[in-house]
XYZ file of N, CA and C in Angstrom:
237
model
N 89.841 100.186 144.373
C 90.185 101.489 143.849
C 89.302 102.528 144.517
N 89.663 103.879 144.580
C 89.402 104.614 145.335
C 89.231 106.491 144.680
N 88.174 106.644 144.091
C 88.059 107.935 143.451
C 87.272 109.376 144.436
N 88.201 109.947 144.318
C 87.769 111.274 145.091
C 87.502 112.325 144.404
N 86.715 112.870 144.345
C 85.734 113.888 143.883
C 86.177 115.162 144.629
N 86.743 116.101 144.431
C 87.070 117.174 145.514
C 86.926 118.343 145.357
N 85.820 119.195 146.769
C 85.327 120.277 146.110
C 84.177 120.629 146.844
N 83.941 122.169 146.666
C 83.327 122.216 147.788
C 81.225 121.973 147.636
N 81.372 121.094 146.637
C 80.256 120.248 146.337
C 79.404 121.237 145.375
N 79.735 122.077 144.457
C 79.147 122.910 143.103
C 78.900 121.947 141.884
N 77.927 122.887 141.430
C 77.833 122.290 140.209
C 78.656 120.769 139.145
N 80.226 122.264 138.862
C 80.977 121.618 138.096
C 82.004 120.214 138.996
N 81.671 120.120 140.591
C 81.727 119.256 141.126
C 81.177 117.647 140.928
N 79.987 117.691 140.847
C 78.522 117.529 140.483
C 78.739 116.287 138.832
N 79.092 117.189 138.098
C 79.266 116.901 136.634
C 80.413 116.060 136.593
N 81.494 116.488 137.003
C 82.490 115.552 137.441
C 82.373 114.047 138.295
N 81.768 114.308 139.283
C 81.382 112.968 139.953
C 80.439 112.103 138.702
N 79.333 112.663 138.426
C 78.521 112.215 137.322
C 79.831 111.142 135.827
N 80.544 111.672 135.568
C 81.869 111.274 134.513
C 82.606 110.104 135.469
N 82.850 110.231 136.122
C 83.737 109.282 137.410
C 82.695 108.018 137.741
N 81.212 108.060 138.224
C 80.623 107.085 137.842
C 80.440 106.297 136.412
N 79.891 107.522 135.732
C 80.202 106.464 134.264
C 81.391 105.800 133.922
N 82.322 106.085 133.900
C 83.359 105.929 133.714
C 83.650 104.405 134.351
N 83.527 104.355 135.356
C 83.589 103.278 136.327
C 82.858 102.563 135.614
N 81.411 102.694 135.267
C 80.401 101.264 134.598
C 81.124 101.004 133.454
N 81.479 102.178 132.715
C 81.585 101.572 130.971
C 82.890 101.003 131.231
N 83.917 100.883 132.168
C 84.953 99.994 132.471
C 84.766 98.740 132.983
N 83.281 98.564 133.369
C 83.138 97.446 134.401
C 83.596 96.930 135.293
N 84.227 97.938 136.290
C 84.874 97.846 137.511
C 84.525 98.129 138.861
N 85.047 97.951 139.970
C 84.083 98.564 141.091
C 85.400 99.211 141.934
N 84.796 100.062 142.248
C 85.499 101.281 143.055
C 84.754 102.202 144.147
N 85.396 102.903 144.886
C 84.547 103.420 145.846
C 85.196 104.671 145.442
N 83.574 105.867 144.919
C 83.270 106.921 145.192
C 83.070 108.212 145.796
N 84.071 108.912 146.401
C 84.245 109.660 147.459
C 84.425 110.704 147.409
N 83.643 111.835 147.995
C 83.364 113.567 147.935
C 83.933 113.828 149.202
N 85.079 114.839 148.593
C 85.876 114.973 149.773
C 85.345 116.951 149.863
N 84.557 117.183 150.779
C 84.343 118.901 150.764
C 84.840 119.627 151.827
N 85.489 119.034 153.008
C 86.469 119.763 154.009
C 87.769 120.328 153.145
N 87.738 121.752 153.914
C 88.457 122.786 152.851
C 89.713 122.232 153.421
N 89.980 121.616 154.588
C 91.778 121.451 155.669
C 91.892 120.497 154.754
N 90.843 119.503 154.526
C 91.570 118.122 153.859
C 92.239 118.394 152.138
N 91.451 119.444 151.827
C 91.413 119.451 150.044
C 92.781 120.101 150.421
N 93.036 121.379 151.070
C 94.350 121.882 151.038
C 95.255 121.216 151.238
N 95.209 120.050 152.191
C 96.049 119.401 152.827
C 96.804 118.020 151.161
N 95.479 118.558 150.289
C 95.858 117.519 149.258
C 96.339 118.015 147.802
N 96.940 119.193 148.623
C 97.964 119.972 147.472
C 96.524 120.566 146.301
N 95.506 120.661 146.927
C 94.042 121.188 145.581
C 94.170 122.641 145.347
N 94.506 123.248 144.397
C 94.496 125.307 144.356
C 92.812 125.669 143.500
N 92.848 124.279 142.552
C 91.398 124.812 142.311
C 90.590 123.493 142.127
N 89.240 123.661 142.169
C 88.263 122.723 142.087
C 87.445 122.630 140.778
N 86.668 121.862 140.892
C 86.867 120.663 140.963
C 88.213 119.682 140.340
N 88.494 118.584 141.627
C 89.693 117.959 141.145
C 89.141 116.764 141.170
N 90.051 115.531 141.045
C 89.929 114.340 140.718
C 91.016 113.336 141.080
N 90.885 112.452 142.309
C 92.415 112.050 142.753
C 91.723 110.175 142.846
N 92.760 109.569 142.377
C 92.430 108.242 142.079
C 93.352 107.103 143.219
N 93.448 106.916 144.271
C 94.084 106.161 145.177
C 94.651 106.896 145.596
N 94.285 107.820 145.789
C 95.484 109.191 146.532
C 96.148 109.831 145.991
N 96.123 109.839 144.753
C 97.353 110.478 143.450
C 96.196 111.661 142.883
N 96.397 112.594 142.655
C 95.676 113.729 142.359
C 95.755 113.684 140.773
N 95.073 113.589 140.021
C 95.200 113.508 138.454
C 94.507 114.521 137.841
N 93.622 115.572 138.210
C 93.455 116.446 137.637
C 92.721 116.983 139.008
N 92.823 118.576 138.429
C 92.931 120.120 139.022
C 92.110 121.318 138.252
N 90.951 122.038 138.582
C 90.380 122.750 137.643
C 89.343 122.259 136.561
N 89.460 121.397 136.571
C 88.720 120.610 135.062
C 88.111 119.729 135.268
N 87.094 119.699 134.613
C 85.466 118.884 134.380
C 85.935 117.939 133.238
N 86.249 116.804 133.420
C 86.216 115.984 132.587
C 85.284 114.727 132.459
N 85.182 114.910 130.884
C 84.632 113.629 130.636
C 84.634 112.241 131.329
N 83.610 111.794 130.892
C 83.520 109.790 131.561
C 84.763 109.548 130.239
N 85.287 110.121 129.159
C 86.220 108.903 128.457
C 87.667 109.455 129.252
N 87.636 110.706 129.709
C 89.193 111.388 130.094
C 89.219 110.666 131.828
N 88.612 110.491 132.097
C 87.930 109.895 133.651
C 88.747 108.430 133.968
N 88.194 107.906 132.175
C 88.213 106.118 132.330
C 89.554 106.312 131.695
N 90.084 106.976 131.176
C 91.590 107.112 130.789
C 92.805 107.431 132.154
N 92.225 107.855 133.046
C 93.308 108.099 134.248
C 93.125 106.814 135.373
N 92.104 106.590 135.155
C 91.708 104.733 136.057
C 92.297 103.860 135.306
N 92.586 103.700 133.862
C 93.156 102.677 133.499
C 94.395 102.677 133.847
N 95.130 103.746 133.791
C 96.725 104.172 134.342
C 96.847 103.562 135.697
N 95.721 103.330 136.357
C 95.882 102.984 137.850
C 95.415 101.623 137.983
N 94.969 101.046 136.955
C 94.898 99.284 137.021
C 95.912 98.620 136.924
């Protein structure tokens, strides 16, 4: 599995990645972690605002800082 972090590496970037790791432990799964901050690639991945959150290539959230439980709720959709 494959979680992307996207953004041009701020704060509420930051906090988000932070939720996406937890998320990952309290599931007990392993996945690879990935900060995507090239502005061609984020556009290129349909992103209008940041921080987003895309899980195997599927973009699942846009704008919003979510929690490690809203985090481990869009990874389970993808198990």
């Amino acid at each position: 599995m494959t979680i992307q972090i996207v953004g041009s590496g701020c704060s509420n970037c930051a906090r988000l990645e932070a939720s996406a790791r937890k998320a990952v432990a309290d599931l007990g799964i392993e996945a690879k972690i990935e900060k995507v901050t090239d502005f061609m690639e984020i556009a290129a991945m349909g992103v209008m605002s940041t921080p987003a959150l895309a899980i195997n290539g599927n973009l699942k959230s846009s704008g919003r800082v979510l929690n490690a439980a809203q985090v481990a709720d869009l990874i389970k959709v993808e198990l």
